[in-house]
Short mmCIF file of N, CA and C and ligand atoms in Angstrom, two decimals:
data_model
loop_
_atom_site.label_atom_id
_atom_site.label_comp_id
_atom_site.label_asym_id
_atom_site.label_seq_id
_atom_site.Cartn_x
_atom_site.Cartn_y
_atom_site.Cartn_z
N UNK F 1 0.65 -0.86 0.00
CA UNK F 1 -0.04 0.13 0.04
C UNK F 1 0.94 1.15 0.33
N UNK F 2 0.82 2.15 -1.05
CA UNK F 2 1.55 2.94 -1.03
C UNK F 2 1.68 4.06 0.28
N UNK F 3 1.96 4.97 1.18
CA UNK F 3 1.85 5.34 2.02
C UNK F 3 1.31 6.76 1.64
N UNK F 4 0.18 6.87 2.86
CA UNK F 4 -0.68 8.02 2.85
C UNK F 4 0.45 9.59 2.83
N UNK F 5 0.33 10.39 2.47
CA UNK F 5 0.80 12.07 2.06
C UNK F 5 0.98 12.29 3.70
N UNK F 6 2.17 12.65 3.67
CA UNK F 6 2.29 13.34 5.56
C UNK F 6 1.92 14.48 5.38
N UNK F 7 0.80 15.05 5.25
CA UNK F 7 0.29 16.23 4.85
C UNK F 7 -1.12 16.64 6.58
N UNK F 8 -1.25 17.45 6.92
CA UNK F 8 -1.91 17.85 8.39
C UNK F 8 -2.79 18.01 7.52
N UNK F 9 -4.07 17.92 8.07
CA UNK F 9 -5.74 17.79 7.49
C UNK F 9 -6.23 19.55 7.61
N UNK F 10 -6.68 20.01 6.66
CA UNK F 10 -6.94 21.50 6.97
C UNK F 10 -8.23 21.40 7.52
N UNK F 11 -7.50 22.41 9.08
CA UNK F 11 -8.69 23.22 10.12
C UNK F 11 -9.87 23.43 9.63
N UNK F 12 -10.97 22.60 10.17
CA UNK F 12 -12.08 24.26 9.94
C UNK F 12 -11.77 25.71 10.29
N UNK F 13 -12.20 26.65 9.71
CA UNK F 13 -11.88 27.86 10.57
C UNK F 13 -13.15 28.32 11.17
N UNK F 14 -12.35 28.27 12.95
CA UNK F 14 -13.93 28.62 14.27
C UNK F 14 -14.14 29.73 13.43
N UNK F 15 -15.12 30.22 14.10
CA UNK F 15 -15.43 32.01 14.58
C UNK F 15 -15.84 31.51 15.74
N UNK F 16 -16.09 30.42 16.90
CA UNK F 16 -17.04 30.59 17.75
C UNK F 16 -15.72 30.79 19.14
N UNK F 17 -15.99 31.50 19.91
CA UNK F 17 -15.12 31.99 21.54
C UNK F 17 -15.71 30.85 22.43
N UNK F 18 -14.91 30.85 23.53
CA UNK F 18 -15.77 29.67 24.93
C UNK F 18 -16.98 30.00 24.73
N UNK F 19 -17.31 28.62 25.49
CA UNK F 19 -19.07 28.47 25.28
C UNK F 19 -18.98 29.02 26.51
N UNK F 20 -20.73 29.40 26.23
CA UNK F 20 -20.78 29.72 27.59
C UNK F 20 -22.51 29.05 27.73
N UNK F 21 -22.46 28.16 28.86
CA UNK F 21 -24.41 27.88 29.39
C UNK F 21 -23.52 26.24 27.90
N UNK F 22 -25.07 26.78 27.60
CA UNK F 22 -24.61 25.48 25.97
C UNK F 22 -24.18 26.04 25.14
N UNK F 23 -24.58 27.37 24.77
CA UNK F 23 -24.50 28.32 23.36
C UNK F 23 -23.35 28.80 23.22
N UNK F 24 -21.97 28.76 21.93
CA UNK F 24 -21.07 29.71 22.11
C UNK F 24 -21.14 30.22 21.51
N UNK F 25 -20.43 31.33 22.08
CA UNK F 25 -20.47 32.98 21.81
C UNK F 25 -19.90 33.09 21.26
N UNK F 26 -19.64 34.23 19.72
CA UNK F 26 -19.39 34.43 19.25
C UNK F 26 -18.09 35.35 19.95
N UNK F 27 -16.74 35.11 19.26
CA UNK F 27 -15.68 35.66 20.30
C UNK F 27 -15.59 36.89 18.86
N UNK F 28 -15.06 38.22 19.30
CA UNK F 28 -15.35 39.28 17.90
C UNK F 28 -13.93 39.12 17.62
N UNK F 29 -12.71 38.90 18.14
CA UNK F 29 -11.72 39.40 18.05
C UNK F 29 -11.16 38.24 16.69
N UNK F 30 -11.47 37.54 17.53
CA UNK F 30 -11.59 35.44 16.68
C UNK F 30 -12.36 35.49 15.25
N UNK F 31 -13.25 36.03 15.28
CA UNK F 31 -14.29 36.54 13.77
C UNK F 31 -13.62 37.47 13.53
N UNK F 32 -12.89 38.63 13.74
CA UNK F 32 -11.95 39.66 12.74
C UNK F 32 -10.47 38.43 12.21
N UNK F 33 -9.94 37.93 13.05
CA UNK F 33 -8.41 37.26 12.88
C UNK F 33 -9.04 36.50 11.35
N UNK F 34 -10.19 35.43 11.32
CA UNK F 34 -10.90 34.50 10.61
C UNK F 34 -11.33 35.78 9.37
N UNK F 35 -12.10 36.81 9.57
CA UNK F 35 -12.32 37.26 8.40
C UNK F 35 -11.26 38.24 7.51
N UNK F 36 -10.22 38.29 8.10
CA UNK F 36 -9.48 39.46 7.94
C UNK F 36 -8.47 38.13 6.96
N UNK F 37 -8.22 36.99 7.60
CA UNK F 37 -7.55 36.17 6.31
C UNK F 37 -8.23 35.83 5.35
N UNK F 38 -9.43 35.75 5.35
CA UNK F 38 -10.46 34.94 4.03
C UNK F 38 -9.83 36.66 3.42
N UNK F 39 -10.17 37.56 3.74
CA UNK F 39 -9.44 38.83 2.76
C UNK F 39 -8.17 39.31 1.81
N UNK F 40 -7.53 38.40 3.06
CA UNK F 40 -5.91 37.90 2.00
C UNK F 40 -6.28 36.74 1.27
N UNK F 41 -6.69 36.48 1.80
CA UNK F 41 -6.72 34.82 0.38
C UNK F 41 -7.21 35.28 -1.00
N UNK F 42 -8.37 36.25 -0.34
CA UNK F 42 -9.42 36.49 -1.53
C UNK F 42 -8.54 37.40 -2.46
N UNK F 43 -7.68 38.69 -1.93
CA UNK F 43 -6.83 39.24 -2.76
C UNK F 43 -5.95 38.63 -3.74
N UNK F 44 -6.44 37.55 -3.86
CA UNK F 44 -4.87 36.81 -4.95
C UNK F 44 -5.13 36.62 -6.11
N UNK F 45 -6.69 36.52 -6.06
CA UNK F 45 -7.64 36.87 -6.84
C UNK F 45 -8.07 38.14 -7.90
N UNK F 46 -7.66 39.55 -7.17
CA UNK F 46 -7.36 40.51 -7.91
C UNK F 46 -7.30 40.49 -9.47
N UNK F 47 -8.37 41.13 -10.33
CA UNK F 47 -7.61 41.39 -11.49
C UNK F 47 -7.50 42.67 -11.99
N UNK F 48 -6.77 43.18 -11.29
CA UNK F 48 -5.77 44.71 -11.27
C UNK F 48 -4.98 45.35 -12.06
N UNK F 49 -4.93 45.16 -13.07
CA UNK F 49 -3.89 45.56 -14.38
C UNK F 49 -3.30 46.68 -14.21
N UNK F 50 -4.59 47.83 -13.81
CA UNK F 50 -4.55 49.25 -13.90
C UNK F 50 -3.65 49.85 -13.19
N UNK F 51 -4.51 49.70 -11.46
CA UNK F 51 -3.55 50.52 -10.75
C UNK F 51 -2.50 49.16 -9.99
N UNK F 52 -2.42 47.50 -10.23
CA UNK F 52 -2.02 47.25 -9.25
C UNK F 52 -2.12 46.78 -7.95
N UNK F 53 -2.83 47.31 -7.61
CA UNK F 53 -3.74 47.61 -5.99
C UNK F 53 -4.92 46.13 -5.69
N UNK F 54 -4.33 45.52 -5.61
CA UNK F 54 -5.20 44.76 -4.81
C UNK F 54 -5.72 43.85 -3.67
N UNK F 55 -7.33 44.29 -3.63
CA UNK F 55 -7.38 44.21 -2.54
C UNK F 55 -8.12 42.57 -2.69
N UNK F 56 -8.27 42.42 -1.03
CA UNK F 56 -9.62 41.25 -0.54
C UNK F 56 -10.21 41.75 0.02
N UNK F 57 -11.78 41.15 0.29
CA UNK F 57 -13.14 41.15 0.92
C UNK F 57 -13.49 40.39 1.30
N UNK F 58 -14.19 39.80 2.47
CA UNK F 58 -14.66 38.35 3.28
C UNK F 58 -15.83 39.35 4.51
N UNK F 59 -17.42 38.80 3.45
CA UNK F 59 -18.31 39.22 4.72
C UNK F 59 -18.67 38.66 4.71
N UNK F 60 -19.47 37.70 6.25
CA UNK F 60 -20.01 36.96 7.34
C UNK F 60 -20.86 37.57 7.82
N UNK F 61 -21.98 36.29 7.76
CA UNK F 61 -23.30 36.12 7.54
C UNK F 61 -24.00 35.78 9.14
N UNK F 62 -24.77 36.28 9.55
CA UNK F 62 -25.21 35.77 10.69
C UNK F 62 -25.49 34.14 10.72
N UNK F 63 -26.22 33.25 9.50
CA UNK F 63 -25.39 32.43 9.97
C UNK F 63 -23.90 31.46 9.92
N UNK F 64 -23.37 32.56 9.40
CA UNK F 64 -21.88 32.23 9.51
C UNK F 64 -20.72 31.82 8.24
N UNK F 65 -21.78 32.48 7.52
CA UNK F 65 -21.26 31.33 5.85
C UNK F 65 -20.59 32.60 5.63
N UNK F 66 -19.25 32.53 4.79
CA UNK F 66 -18.61 33.53 3.99
C UNK F 66 -17.98 34.23 2.81
N UNK F 67 -18.32 35.51 2.23
CA UNK F 67 -18.36 35.24 0.70
C UNK F 67 -17.23 35.87 0.80
N UNK F 68 -16.84 35.83 0.22
CA UNK F 68 -15.21 36.65 -0.15
C UNK F 68 -14.84 37.76 -2.30
N UNK F 69 -14.11 38.94 -1.71
CA UNK F 69 -14.78 39.00 -3.06
C UNK F 69 -13.23 39.79 -3.48
N UNK F 70 -12.88 40.00 -4.49
CA UNK F 70 -11.70 41.65 -5.22
C UNK F 70 -11.70 42.33 -6.04
N UNK F 71 -10.82 42.79 -5.97
CA UNK F 71 -11.44 43.87 -7.01
C UNK F 71 -11.28 43.70 -8.23
N UNK F 72 -12.02 43.69 -9.29
CA UNK F 72 -11.75 43.78 -10.72
C UNK F 72 -11.85 44.87 -11.23
N UNK F 73 -10.71 45.36 -12.40
CA UNK F 73 -10.65 46.74 -13.34
C UNK F 73 -11.50 45.90 -14.19
N UNK F 74 -11.17 47.66 -14.89
CA UNK F 74 -11.03 47.67 -16.88
C UNK F 74 -10.92 48.62 -16.92
N UNK F 75 -10.60 48.47 -18.29
CA UNK F 75 -9.52 49.04 -19.19
C UNK F 75 -10.43 50.89 -19.55
N UNK F 76 -12.07 50.64 -19.24
CA UNK F 76 -12.82 51.55 -18.71
C UNK F 76 -13.17 51.49 -17.61
N UNK F 77 -12.77 52.56 -17.01
CA UNK F 77 -11.88 52.59 -15.72
C UNK F 77 -13.04 52.53 -14.67
N UNK F 78 -14.97 53.81 -14.92
CA UNK F 78 -15.76 53.54 -14.30
C UNK F 78 -15.98 51.75 -14.45
N UNK F 79 -15.96 50.68 -15.38
CA UNK F 79 -16.63 49.53 -14.66
C UNK F 79 -16.11 48.36 -14.01
N UNK F 80 -15.00 49.35 -13.40
CA UNK F 80 -14.18 49.11 -12.11
C UNK F 80 -15.33 48.37 -11.15
N UNK F 81 -15.02 46.84 -10.35
CA UNK F 81 -15.44 47.45 -9.04
C UNK F 81 -14.82 46.76 -8.18
N UNK F 82 -14.71 47.31 -6.80
CA UNK F 82 -14.34 46.92 -5.79
C UNK F 82 -14.91 45.64 -5.21
N UNK F 83 -13.65 45.22 -4.42
CA UNK F 83 -13.97 43.77 -3.46
C UNK F 83 -14.95 43.57 -2.52
N UNK F 84 -14.84 45.39 -2.32
CA UNK F 84 -16.57 44.96 -1.36
C UNK F 84 -17.72 44.58 -2.18
N UNK F 85 -17.90 45.21 -2.77
CA UNK F 85 -19.10 44.90 -3.87
C UNK F 85 -19.24 43.70 -4.15
N UNK F 86 -17.98 42.95 -5.02
CA UNK F 86 -17.97 42.01 -5.36
C UNK F 86 -18.79 40.96 -4.54
N UNK F 87 -17.97 41.27 -3.07
CA UNK F 87 -18.45 40.23 -1.91
C UNK F 87 -19.89 40.12 -1.55
N UNK F 88 -20.54 41.48 -1.53
CA UNK F 88 -21.23 42.13 -1.79
C UNK F 88 -22.71 41.41 -2.42
N UNK F 89 -22.39 42.02 -4.15
CA UNK F 89 -22.61 40.67 -5.05
C UNK F 89 -23.17 39.68 -5.09
N UNK F 90 -21.85 38.74 -4.66
CA UNK F 90 -22.21 37.30 -4.88
C UNK F 90 -22.73 36.95 -3.07
N UNK F 91 -22.93 37.85 -2.79
CA UNK F 91 -23.44 37.01 -1.06
C UNK F 91 -25.03 37.22 -1.91
N UNK F 92 -26.01 38.45 -2.08
CA UNK F 92 -26.48 39.14 -2.04
C UNK F 92 -27.87 38.14 -3.16
N UNK F 93 -26.55 37.61 -4.19
CA UNK F 93 -27.24 37.08 -5.55
C UNK F 93 -27.34 35.44 -4.97
N UNK F 94 -26.63 35.21 -4.74
CA UNK F 94 -26.82 33.69 -3.60
C UNK F 94 -28.00 33.81 -2.33
N UNK F 95 -28.93 34.59 -2.00
CA UNK F 95 -29.75 34.65 -1.02
C UNK F 95 -29.33 35.36 0.30
N UNK F 96 -28.21 35.46 -0.07
CA UNK F 96 -27.72 35.69 1.97
C UNK F 96 -28.18 37.29 1.95
N UNK F 97 -29.16 37.48 3.49
CA UNK F 97 -29.29 39.15 3.83
C UNK F 97 -29.05 40.05 4.65
N UNK F 98 -28.55 39.12 5.96
CA UNK F 98 -28.53 39.62 7.10
C UNK F 98 -26.54 39.05 7.85
N UNK F 99 -26.02 39.95 7.53
CA UNK F 99 -24.57 40.59 7.76
C UNK F 99 -23.87 40.82 8.55
N UNK F 100 -23.35 39.93 9.24
CA UNK F 100 -22.29 40.80 10.76
C UNK F 100 -21.47 41.33 10.35
N UNK F 101 -19.93 41.25 9.65
CA UNK F 101 -19.01 41.78 9.67
C UNK F 101 -18.34 41.70 8.39
N UNK F 102 -18.19 43.12 7.46
CA UNK F 102 -16.75 42.44 6.44
C UNK F 102 -15.63 42.77 6.65
N UNK F 103 -14.65 42.15 6.53
CA UNK F 103 -13.32 42.30 5.92
C UNK F 103 -12.46 43.00 5.38
N UNK F 104 -11.76 43.78 4.94
CA UNK F 104 -10.97 44.44 3.71
C UNK F 104 -10.08 44.27 4.49
N UNK F 105 -8.91 43.86 3.14
CA UNK F 105 -7.76 43.44 3.11
C UNK F 105 -6.61 44.26 1.95
N UNK F 106 -5.57 45.48 1.91
CA UNK F 106 -4.84 45.84 0.69
C UNK F 106 -3.59 46.35 1.72
N UNK F 107 -2.81 46.54 0.72
CA UNK F 107 -1.33 46.80 1.30
C UNK F 107 -1.81 48.54 1.34
N UNK F 108 -1.49 48.77 2.15
CA UNK F 108 -1.96 50.46 2.49
C UNK F 108 -1.62 50.92 3.66
N UNK F 109 -1.31 51.48 4.60
CA UNK F 109 -0.64 51.67 5.75
C UNK F 109 -1.99 51.87 6.60
N UNK F 110 -2.11 51.14 7.28
CA UNK F 110 -3.48 50.99 7.92
C UNK F 110 -5.08 49.72 7.93
N UNK F 111 -4.81 49.46 6.43
CA UNK F 111 -5.83 48.82 6.07
C UNK F 111 -6.33 50.32 5.50
N UNK F 112 -7.32 49.87 4.08
CA UNK F 112 -7.95 50.19 3.28
C UNK F 112 -9.01 50.92 3.79
N UNK F 113 -10.09 51.79 3.38
CA UNK F 113 -11.36 52.34 3.88
C UNK F 113 -12.55 52.22 2.96
N UNK F 114 -13.24 51.32 2.59
CA UNK F 114 -14.19 51.67 1.66
C UNK F 114 -14.69 52.39 1.57
N UNK F 115 -14.94 52.62 -0.10
CA UNK F 115 -15.02 54.31 -1.34
C UNK F 115 -16.71 54.20 -0.49
N UNK F 116 -16.58 55.78 -1.47
CA UNK F 116 -18.64 56.15 -1.26
C UNK F 116 -19.41 55.54 -1.40
N UNK F 117 -19.41 54.58 -2.81
CA UNK F 117 -20.06 53.72 -3.30
C UNK F 117 -20.19 52.29 -2.50
N UNK F 118 -19.42 52.32 -2.36
CA UNK F 118 -19.53 50.68 -0.98
C UNK F 118 -20.11 51.27 0.08
N UNK F 119 -19.14 52.36 0.76
CA UNK F 119 -20.44 52.68 2.12
C UNK F 119 -21.60 52.75 1.35
N UNK F 120 -22.24 52.70 0.75
CA UNK F 120 -23.65 53.71 0.49
C UNK F 120 -24.32 52.22 0.26
N UNK F 121 -23.89 51.09 -0.52
CA UNK F 121 -24.06 49.46 -0.63
C UNK F 121 -24.68 49.00 0.19
N UNK F 122 -23.30 48.86 1.51
CA UNK F 122 -23.36 48.30 2.94
C UNK F 122 -24.35 48.27 3.52
N UNK F 123 -24.66 50.17 3.51
CA UNK F 123 -25.38 50.81 4.35
C UNK F 123 -26.59 50.85 3.97
N UNK F 124 -27.06 49.92 2.68
CA UNK F 124 -28.78 49.26 2.01
C UNK F 124 -28.59 48.14 2.41
N UNK F 125 -27.47 47.02 1.94
CA UNK F 125 -27.75 46.06 2.82
C UNK F 125 -27.08 45.18 3.15
N UNK F 126 -26.80 45.60 4.53
CA UNK F 126 -25.57 45.73 5.59
C UNK F 126 -25.58 46.73 6.78
N UNK F 127 -26.27 47.54 7.12
CA UNK F 127 -26.58 48.32 8.13
C UNK F 127 -25.67 47.60 9.07
N UNK F 128 -26.13 46.63 9.67
CA UNK F 128 -26.12 46.33 11.27
C UNK F 128 -24.53 45.49 10.96
N UNK F 129 -23.85 45.52 9.95
CA UNK F 129 -22.12 45.10 9.86
C UNK F 129 -20.93 45.72 10.22
N UNK F 130 -20.27 45.32 11.09
CA UNK F 130 -18.72 45.85 11.38
C UNK F 130 -18.11 45.47 9.73
N UNK F 131 -17.41 46.62 10.20
CA UNK F 131 -15.92 46.83 8.73
C UNK F 131 -14.32 46.81 10.00
N UNK F 132 -13.92 45.79 9.23
CA UNK F 132 -12.69 45.40 9.65
C UNK F 132 -11.81 45.50 8.48
N UNK F 133 -10.54 46.25 8.70
CA UNK F 133 -9.60 46.73 7.60
C UNK F 133 -8.12 46.50 8.01
N UNK F 134 -7.71 45.74 7.13
CA UNK F 134 -6.01 45.69 7.71
C UNK F 134 -5.03 45.92 6.52
N UNK F 135 -3.92 45.93 6.87
CA UNK F 135 -2.52 46.10 5.95
C UNK F 135 -2.48 44.90 5.21
N UNK F 136 -2.12 44.86 4.68
CA UNK F 136 -2.36 43.26 4.06
C UNK F 136 -1.08 42.34 4.46
N UNK F 137 0.15 43.68 4.25
CA UNK F 137 1.69 43.07 5.14
C UNK F 137 1.02 43.23 6.73
N UNK F 138 0.73 44.09 7.35
CA UNK F 138 0.53 44.21 8.38
C UNK F 138 -1.13 43.79 9.58
N UNK F 139 -1.38 41.86 9.02
CA UNK F 139 -2.59 41.52 9.27
C UNK F 139 -2.64 41.63 10.76
N UNK F 140 -1.90 42.15 11.33
CA UNK F 140 -1.86 41.69 12.53
C UNK F 140 -2.92 43.06 13.42
N UNK F 141 -3.02 43.73 12.93
CA UNK F 141 -3.80 45.05 13.51
C UNK F 141 -4.45 44.98 12.47
N UNK F 142 -5.93 44.89 12.84
CA UNK F 142 -7.16 45.51 12.12
C UNK F 142 -7.90 46.82 13.15
N UNK F 143 -7.77 47.40 12.29
CA UNK F 143 -9.26 48.66 12.66
C UNK F 143 -10.85 48.23 12.25
N UNK F 144 -10.72 49.20 13.35
CA UNK F 144 -12.79 48.57 13.21
C UNK F 144 -13.55 49.55 13.13
N UNK F 145 -14.87 49.64 11.86
CA UNK F 145 -15.44 50.99 12.33
C UNK F 145 -17.54 50.44 12.65
N UNK F 146 -18.09 51.19 12.58
CA UNK F 146 -19.16 50.82 11.68
C UNK F 146 -20.22 51.26 10.46
N UNK F 147 -21.09 50.80 9.81
CA UNK F 147 -21.21 51.25 8.81
C UNK F 147 -21.85 52.55 8.74
N UNK F 148 -22.34 52.96 10.04
CA UNK F 148 -23.09 53.65 10.14
C UNK F 148 -21.71 55.35 10.82
N UNK F 149 -21.29 55.17 11.31
CA UNK F 149 -19.58 55.69 11.10
C UNK F 149 -18.79 56.32 9.72
N UNK F 150 -19.39 55.15 9.38
CA UNK F 150 -18.59 55.82 7.80
C UNK F 150 -19.35 56.09 6.92
N UNK F 151 -20.79 55.94 7.35
CA UNK F 151 -21.51 56.66 5.65
C UNK F 151 -22.76 57.02 7.14
N UNK F 152 -22.34 58.77 7.72
CA UNK F 152 -23.62 58.86 8.58
C UNK F 152 -25.03 59.52 7.66
N UNK F 153 -26.09 59.74 8.06
CA UNK F 153 -26.95 60.22 7.58
C UNK F 153 -27.08 59.66 6.17
N UNK F 154 -26.97 58.29 5.70
CA UNK F 154 -27.01 57.86 4.59
C UNK F 154 -28.02 57.97 3.75
N UNK F 155 -28.23 58.08 2.59
CA UNK F 155 -30.04 58.28 2.02
C UNK F 155 -30.78 56.30 1.39
N UNK F 156 -31.24 56.09 2.04
CA UNK F 156 -31.99 55.11 2.74
C UNK F 156 -33.13 54.53 1.81
N UNK F 157 -33.89 55.85 1.75
CA UNK F 157 -35.43 55.50 1.31
C UNK F 157 -36.11 56.70 0.57
N UNK F 158 -37.48 56.62 -0.31
CA UNK F 158 -37.65 57.83 -1.05
C UNK F 158 -39.24 57.76 -0.75
N1 THU W 201 -10.67 49.64 -4.52
C1 THU W 201 -11.33 48.37 -3.56
O1 THU W 201 -11.02 46.92 -4.10
N2 THU W 201 -11.40 48.52 -2.48
C2 THU W 201 -11.46 49.61 -1.53
O2 THU W 201 -11.96 49.74 -0.55
C3 THU W 201 -10.36 50.83 -2.08
C4 THU W 201 -10.49 51.02 -3.86
C5 THU W 201 -9.75 49.39 -5.68
C6 THU W 201 -10.87 49.57 -7.03
C7 THU W 201 -9.33 49.25 -7.98
O3 THU W 201 -9.48 48.57 -8.68
C8 THU W 201 -8.52 49.99 -7.24
O4 THU W 201 -8.82 49.66 -5.57
C9 THU W 201 -8.05 51.42 -7.15
O5 THU W 201 -9.04 52.58 -7.20
#
């Protein structure tokens, strides 16, 4: 019998902290680390031939699903779509609706902040989500905002 490859089994990414009573309480710091890692991995797929600035995003649903996105650029610059919107559109188009957090990663000091267009869409579709951002070269330092902090007095209905 051929020897089994000597490779450790990939471990499931856990976002739950210590158990309280019968329920596992979410641990925000652990969630931020896991989601940030997913955002950093998503950067690899960025299509950014014009700016060469690769951004990754990862959106966490209340059910614990993670949808990732990366920026997709076009030679017709206005068609470019940010990583955040790609992740959000993927999630919405698959029926996800309740979002807990979004992580963003890019090689910029302190991490990127979402552009105005992404803030608007996040305010509409993920108003309760926390935004975590990190410099992809220094993932240990994660900054945090709420969507309301990033887009106060958002235009939401007419
Ligand atoms: N970009 C994002 O994907 N997310 C952000 O938060 C900021 C900007 C992308 C859009 C474009 O492809 C490149 O970064 C430069 O603006």
